[in-house]
Amino acid sequence: MQVNENKEFQPLIVAFCCNWCSYAGADLAGTNRLNYPDNIKIIRVPCSCRVNPMFILRAFQRGADGVILCGCHPGDCHYTSGNYFTRRRMTLLFSMLDFLGIERDRTRVEWVSAAEGAKFAATMNEFTEAVKKLGPNRRLEDLRCRKQ
Amino acid sequence: MQRIGVFVCHCGTNIAATVDVKAVAEALGREPGVIVSQDYQYMCSESGQNLVKNAIKEHKLTGVVVCSCSPRMHENTFRNAAASAGLNPYLVEIANIREQCSWIHKDIASATEKAIILGKAAVAKVHLNAPLTAGESPVVKRALVIGGGIAGIQTALDIAEAGFDVDIVEKKPTIGGKMAQIDKTFPTLDCAACILTPKMVEASQNEHITIHSYSEVADVKGFVGNFTVTIKKKARFVDETKCTGCGLCTEKCPMKKVPNEFNMGFDNRSAIYIPFAQAVPKVATIDPNNCMMMKTGKCGVCSKVCSAGAIDYKQEDRLIEQQYGAIVVATGFEPIKLDKYDEFAYNQCPDVVTSLELERLMNAAGPNGGTLLRPSDKTHPHKIVFVQCVGSRCDDSKGKPYCSKICCMYTAKHAMLIREKYPDTEVYVFYIDVRTPGKNFDEFYRRAVEQYNVHYIKGMVGKVTPRSDGKIDVQASDLLANEQLHIDADMVVLAAAIEPDKTARPLATMLTTQMDTNDFFTEAHPKLRPVESATAGIFLSGACQGPKDIPETVAQASAAAAKAIVLLVKNSITCNPCVAHSDELMCNGCSSCEKVCPYGAITYIDKEFKMPDRTIAVRRVASVNPAVCQGCGACTVACPSGAMDLNGFSNSQIIAEVDAICK
Amino acid sequence: MQEAMINKAKQLLADGVVDRVIGWKRGEFAYDITPAVFTSAEELDESFVYDDFTAANVSKYLVKESRKDGKVLAFLKPCDTYSFNQLVKEHRVVRENVYIVGIPGGPKLDAEKIKAKGITGILSVKNENYTLKIETVYGEESMPFYEAVLDKCASCKSKKHVIYDELMGEEGDVLDSNRFDMVEKLENMTAQERYDFWREQLSKCIRCNACRNVCPACTCEKCVFDNPDSGIENKAPADSFEENMFHIIRAFHVAGRCTDCGECSRVCPQNIPLHLLNRKFIKDINAFYGEYQAGEDAVSRAPLNEYKQNDCEANIVHERGVE
Amino acid sequence: MNKNLKEQVLRSSGVNVLKCMRCGKCSGTCPSYDEMEYHPHQFVYMVERGDIETLMNSKSIYKCLTCFACVDRCPRNVEPAKVVEAVRLAAIRQQGNNHINPNQIPGMLDDDMPQQAIVTAFRKYIK
């Protein structure tokens, strides 16, 4: 995304949502007409544990400025334990990205249930603001993918 | 070459008011591989679906993208439409431009731009979609019921009545469970034995039911429709097929000082015993820990008196293996141990008893032949104090956080029965709340108060002190009178909390089913699937799922039976095709995927591979059972080599979506 | 030690206990010691080497060797036994086909550190009372022994063998090492400083794949970076992203499985401290999920294949340390 | 109702009075029950309602033996004794003096007094 002097920086954010809770939560936000920025683009996955760190890096490579991963609340996973594995994997991955000096606010995990449309919208608003503050992703981008 | 059709829905004005649907259709029409791109008022309508179907036929489409509402709403609609037009249903993708676009954005330009991006992601994904076929797996027409209490018996009877074979596995020598120990049942006060024992007999005589008493489940393998269960038949040292249940051995057995579990230890039984008169199967069992013959090799009286020649001191535990299509868990409950409640003096004073013990003390078949006597001195108690919620509703380490649900009612029952039979006995009930939500339950409780003059006192007993004169000092608060009471009681009855049977947790591990922190089995959905576990083919019956009274248990038992029958009537079950699969050439056989699979769907086989140098190498590789896999994808990330992938949500598909979104 | 090991190997070969021996032999230079397989007493006498430069961990070679017919003798240093045990856990080696003789470990020497002192043309070294006597083509030189020790040995975590059939020499203990000091130092830098540090380091990467090829945890039949279908196939880094990605993914793939043997950094021709990435994961795992040492046993679950209901949330990363 | 006082009591006691399920077991178990105008369960409830001043002005706060029977037996882990203690502290802080003077204590001792009461008495003075 481009920073334009007279136009506010608009980050590109990829949101991975599990089919059973968070994707349904996003649907509920829609049903209730709860606004959140169009910067958010949702990718549906069966469970948050389907999200490979590779996908997150790929998103950053291709120009995403933030990646958020949403799943069922711990204990509520449709597949019983998927989000527990997600939690460990993402904790370690985010810690590693932080260790490499990548801004920690570019990544996030949130638990959003199918009933939490309001939380989904609020989370997305908040996350978009946080990423906006950071500006464009420069530390983990692939120069060849930078948009002109 | 892909031939993809894009269909953009207006959803009336739901989408069209905020998203320029024409522009979306036009933009997506320019995407590679898209040969037709249309918009329509209502895609999900009959004519909308026909539009899709006709386009599939006319343009020989290889993939369909519908830009419409959430896939959770109409994915199946469009998949079915595609299937009816001859396109594999899994070649359909939905771009959610309503819930996740038009409904949340106001600006037409940016909403349209986003809708196009979402559409492009779906097009990119559908390029990589593979036709999937739902597999089928056969169903073994036999059910296993674990637990032979009223829940297990009812479930087994119902399944048998539908014409399927059922096996009951019961760890005790007889079926009947806790209900067999109960005297009367609320709210009708009919005798438990009178309504239970006919069912026990019915179960034993039903040609479809096999009872494995004194047996345990040792191992469970397999999956819905095809479980292989190993049952351990514990040695009872009596040949079940020969024993007639005459009981002569139990009379002649010289070892008669064994505490009788059935009567809660209030009297004794012999080392060879039949738990109670109506036991099913009515077969004697030798308790090897107390049998002289087993311990010292000297005795053999039972063997001598048994005319059927059924005694076999050399009998050993036996393992039998059986296939089942469905498993119903009915492991029931136990009252909690009260060791941690010193204030109630349960371990100190024999006249402080639990409610289940009181059942036996009052039972006509109990130790006192139905006369209520104090266990300590066998005198008639004139003042009895009941304490509610002992260990229930606790937030501490001693008790359970839940309400045990049945105590309010059985205490009212006990109080009423005592007042009925012994009008000279005063009965006090200390309660926190009286919870009677059930048909005729509150009326029952009110009868105890109004008709039988049971003293219900709102407050809790703080301390129970046995006195040297044989009385028991009960110190309690009366919250409504705002005073502290001291009652000289003759007996104290504690309504101990109930907890799941100790065998439940190891069983849950074997069955790969979920449990909550209290060890109750978790239902697949608390409202809509209350008798199924989250693991397909495993159903829940009775108190193993949560505290329940008899009517509720029976209702759930029949519901679980119905669910099991629904499964058993099928010859085969259709599996979700969106399952994981492993690329054997890349698999390391490292077991990471197996460790994270919640369903035990992954096993390993040693497979021969022809190597480039023409040698043959044997490698351990993962193999996914598509009937068991539910498609979560946990294994795909655990796999370091990327050998494991998920149908419908493959690595390349998700990456294509990421790329399309980030373009 | 070398003599005793050759005798042990000869005897086991003669007794028919093993058919082959995996050990080391000398390359072109004195300090150039590489793993090698020996099948006869003559070969052993001729070229079997075990000296202060013998640092290479042979356990990874057993992935292939243990699948061949017959039994192979492997001499494993304490750190190597952890790697081997981890491979046993992951079913990557056939335990029955390996006869393990545990041998005392390092500290081993780093030829680069000797060269850095301006000492070249090394012919042989001798440790005399912790002074290193170095014979070179230009004459004898000396330097303090500990200044020439490999980094991975300087922060040795254990002198204990976790798996073996037979031990030579004394058994040691698990040590209190200072191995996380550098990770901690980096953690306490600002994000910009960390970024600059790693950019400087990782930009040196020439993707020779030495780290991957030597790593006993990297034994995939096919590496995702070599697989065109994986979505991240990458032969050589074109820019900073690809330099980062390779090392992040590689470290993540071995997270919870890396025994911290330090081979990756030892073999890196560009001297990138790659082991710090692995140690970061180990340190985090220890802090978040309890102490865990990969390879310590062959049964426990790897931390990433396990969970607790009350595990910390991912935002713990946001809450601690330096922004 | 004095909101600040309630907050002070809640904070200094560390007790969540909303956990109380009103079973009265604390009062059922209390050995000082008859001495007290307000009983342990009432302390919990009145603090919940914010009626702290009434409690502070009652002698009840000095009748609690701090024997912790209520704390031990409360099924909900509410810890009523800590509430009593907190109210008493609030009273002392406000008045700036003690219920009795430490010098008076030796004269008040008698053989029947439980040791616990003596220890407790000392706990009730600011150092």
PDB file of N, CA and C in Angstrom, chain C residues 243-276:
ATOM      1  N   GLU C 243      15.558 -14.197   2.589  1.00  0.00           N
ATOM      2  CA  GLU C 243      16.578 -14.548   3.582  1.00  0.00           C
ATOM      3  C   GLU C 243      15.924 -14.814   4.930  1.00  0.00           C
ATOM      4  N   ASN C 244      15.019 -13.905   5.303  1.00  0.00           N
ATOM      5  CA  ASN C 244      14.322 -14.072   6.579  1.00  0.00           C
ATOM      6  C   ASN C 244      13.473 -15.329   6.585  1.00  0.00           C
ATOM      7  N   MET C 245      12.695 -15.501   5.503  1.00  0.00           N
ATOM      8  CA  MET C 245      11.715 -16.583   5.471  1.00  0.00           C
ATOM      9  C   MET C 245      12.373 -17.946   5.670  1.00  0.00           C
ATOM     10  N   PHE C 246      13.475 -18.151   4.962  1.00  0.00           N
ATOM     11  CA  PHE C 246      14.133 -19.449   5.065  1.00  0.00           C
ATOM     12  C   PHE C 246      14.478 -19.754   6.516  1.00  0.00           C
ATOM     13  N   HIS C 247      15.049 -18.780   7.176  1.00  0.00           N
ATOM     14  CA  HIS C 247      15.520 -19.062   8.532  1.00  0.00           C
ATOM     15  C   HIS C 247      14.383 -19.111   9.552  1.00  0.00           C
ATOM     16  N   ILE C 248      13.320 -18.315   9.315  1.00  0.00           N
ATOM     17  CA  ILE C 248      12.166 -18.391  10.232  1.00  0.00           C
ATOM     18  C   ILE C 248      11.507 -19.763  10.101  1.00  0.00           C
ATOM     19  N   ILE C 249      11.245 -20.155   8.860  1.00  0.00           N
ATOM     20  CA  ILE C 249      10.550 -21.426   8.647  1.00  0.00           C
ATOM     21  C   ILE C 249      11.421 -22.584   9.123  1.00  0.00           C
ATOM     22  N   ARG C 250      12.718 -22.500   8.830  1.00  0.00           N
ATOM     23  CA  ARG C 250      13.580 -23.599   9.251  1.00  0.00           C
ATOM     24  C   ARG C 250      13.578 -23.722  10.777  1.00  0.00           C
ATOM     25  N   ALA C 251      13.702 -22.590  11.456  1.00  0.00           N
ATOM     26  CA  ALA C 251      13.711 -22.619  12.919  1.00  0.00           C
ATOM     27  C   ALA C 251      12.359 -23.103  13.444  1.00  0.00           C
ATOM     28  N   PHE C 252      11.273 -22.676  12.798  1.00  0.00           N
ATOM     29  CA  PHE C 252       9.948 -23.090  13.271  1.00  0.00           C
ATOM     30  C   PHE C 252       9.742 -24.591  13.071  1.00  0.00           C
ATOM     31  N   HIS C 253      10.235 -25.105  11.951  1.00  0.00           N
ATOM     32  CA  HIS C 253      10.066 -26.535  11.689  1.00  0.00           C
ATOM     33  C   HIS C 253      10.819 -27.404  12.694  1.00  0.00           C
ATOM     34  N   VAL C 254      11.906 -26.884  13.246  1.00  0.00           N
ATOM     35  CA  VAL C 254      12.633 -27.701  14.220  1.00  0.00           C
ATOM     36  C   VAL C 254      12.307 -27.273  15.659  1.00  0.00           C
ATOM     37  N   ALA C 255      11.398 -26.288  15.818  1.00  0.00           N
ATOM     38  CA  ALA C 255      11.054 -25.835  17.169  1.00  0.00           C
ATOM     39  C   ALA C 255      10.463 -26.979  17.968  1.00  0.00           C
ATOM     40  N   GLY C 256      10.964 -27.151  19.173  1.00  0.00           N
ATOM     41  CA  GLY C 256      10.475 -28.238  20.021  1.00  0.00           C
ATOM     42  C   GLY C 256      11.146 -29.556  19.679  1.00  0.00           C
ATOM     43  N   ARG C 257      11.931 -29.571  18.587  1.00  0.00           N
ATOM     44  CA  ARG C 257      12.603 -30.800  18.200  1.00  0.00           C
ATOM     45  C   ARG C 257      14.110 -30.593  18.209  1.00  0.00           C
ATOM     46  N   CYS C 258      14.516 -29.331  18.101  1.00  0.00           N
ATOM     47  CA  CYS C 258      15.941 -29.000  18.087  1.00  0.00           C
ATOM     48  C   CYS C 258      16.536 -29.286  19.457  1.00  0.00           C
ATOM     49  N   THR C 259      17.639 -30.045  19.468  1.00  0.00           N
ATOM     50  CA  THR C 259      18.255 -30.394  20.752  1.00  0.00           C
ATOM     51  C   THR C 259      19.330 -29.383  21.131  1.00  0.00           C
ATOM     52  N   ASP C 260      19.493 -28.369  20.330  1.00  0.00           N
ATOM     53  CA  ASP C 260      20.512 -27.347  20.550  1.00  0.00           C
ATOM     54  C   ASP C 260      21.910 -27.958  20.460  1.00  0.00           C
ATOM     55  N   CYS C 261      22.175 -28.702  19.389  1.00  0.00           N
ATOM     56  CA  CYS C 261      23.498 -29.301  19.244  1.00  0.00           C
ATOM     57  C   CYS C 261      24.486 -28.302  18.659  1.00  0.00           C
ATOM     58  N   GLY C 262      23.965 -27.211  18.079  1.00  0.00           N
ATOM     59  CA  GLY C 262      24.846 -26.134  17.625  1.00  0.00           C
ATOM     60  C   GLY C 262      25.545 -26.383  16.310  1.00  0.00           C
ATOM     61  N   GLU C 263      25.203 -27.460  15.636  1.00  0.00           N
ATOM     62  CA  GLU C 263      25.875 -27.772  14.385  1.00  0.00           C
ATOM     63  C   GLU C 263      25.618 -26.720  13.307  1.00  0.00           C
ATOM     64  N   CYS C 264      24.402 -26.116  13.308  1.00  0.00           N
ATOM     65  CA  CYS C 264      24.060 -25.157  12.262  1.00  0.00           C
ATOM     66  C   CYS C 264      25.044 -23.995  12.241  1.00  0.00           C
ATOM     67  N   SER C 265      25.326 -23.460  13.427  1.00  0.00           N
ATOM     68  CA  SER C 265      26.252 -22.339  13.481  1.00  0.00           C
ATOM     69  C   SER C 265      27.673 -22.799  13.196  1.00  0.00           C
ATOM     70  N   ARG C 266      28.008 -24.016  13.637  1.00  0.00           N
ATOM     71  CA  ARG C 266      29.377 -24.491  13.446  1.00  0.00           C
ATOM     72  C   ARG C 266      29.722 -24.592  11.963  1.00  0.00           C
ATOM     73  N   VAL C 267      28.726 -25.049  11.177  1.00  0.00           N
ATOM     74  CA  VAL C 267      29.064 -25.273   9.771  1.00  0.00           C
ATOM     75  C   VAL C 267      28.813 -24.058   8.894  1.00  0.00           C
ATOM     76  N   CYS C 268      28.177 -23.033   9.433  1.00  0.00           N
ATOM     77  CA  CYS C 268      27.832 -21.894   8.578  1.00  0.00           C
ATOM     78  C   CYS C 268      29.106 -21.212   8.084  1.00  0.00           C
ATOM     79  N   PRO C 269      29.296 -21.182   6.768  1.00  0.00           N
ATOM     80  CA  PRO C 269      30.517 -20.573   6.241  1.00  0.00           C
ATOM     81  C   PRO C 269      30.509 -19.056   6.408  1.00  0.00           C
ATOM     82  N   GLN C 270      29.334 -18.507   6.661  1.00  0.00           N
ATOM     83  CA  GLN C 270      29.236 -17.062   6.808  1.00  0.00           C
ATOM     84  C   GLN C 270      29.210 -16.652   8.277  1.00  0.00           C
ATOM     85  N   ASN C 271      29.382 -17.653   9.155  1.00  0.00           N
ATOM     86  CA  ASN C 271      29.384 -17.405  10.599  1.00  0.00           C
ATOM     87  C   ASN C 271      28.130 -16.686  11.098  1.00  0.00           C
ATOM     88  N   ILE C 272      26.995 -17.036  10.570  1.00  0.00           N
ATOM     89  CA  ILE C 272      25.739 -16.475  11.073  1.00  0.00           C
ATOM     90  C   ILE C 272      25.379 -17.238  12.347  1.00  0.00           C
ATOM     91  N   PRO C 273      25.056 -16.552  13.425  1.00  0.00           N
ATOM     92  CA  PRO C 273      24.739 -17.277  14.675  1.00  0.00           C
ATOM     93  C   PRO C 273      23.341 -17.879  14.621  1.00  0.00           C
ATOM     94  N   LEU C 274      23.162 -18.868  13.752  1.00  0.00           N
ATOM     95  CA  LEU C 274      21.825 -19.439  13.525  1.00  0.00           C
ATOM     96  C   LEU C 274      21.251 -20.103  14.757  1.00  0.00           C
ATOM     97  N   HIS C 275      22.173 -20.623  15.608  1.00  0.00           N
ATOM     98  CA  HIS C 275      21.685 -21.323  16.798  1.00  0.00           C
ATOM     99  C   HIS C 275      20.873 -20.400  17.692  1.00  0.00           C
ATOM    100  N   LEU C 276      21.058 -19.068  17.552  1.00  0.00           N
ATOM    101  CA  LEU C 276      20.293 -18.138  18.392  1.00  0.00           C
ATOM    102  C   LEU C 276      18.804 -18.214  18.078  1.00  0.00           C
TER     103      LEU C 276
END
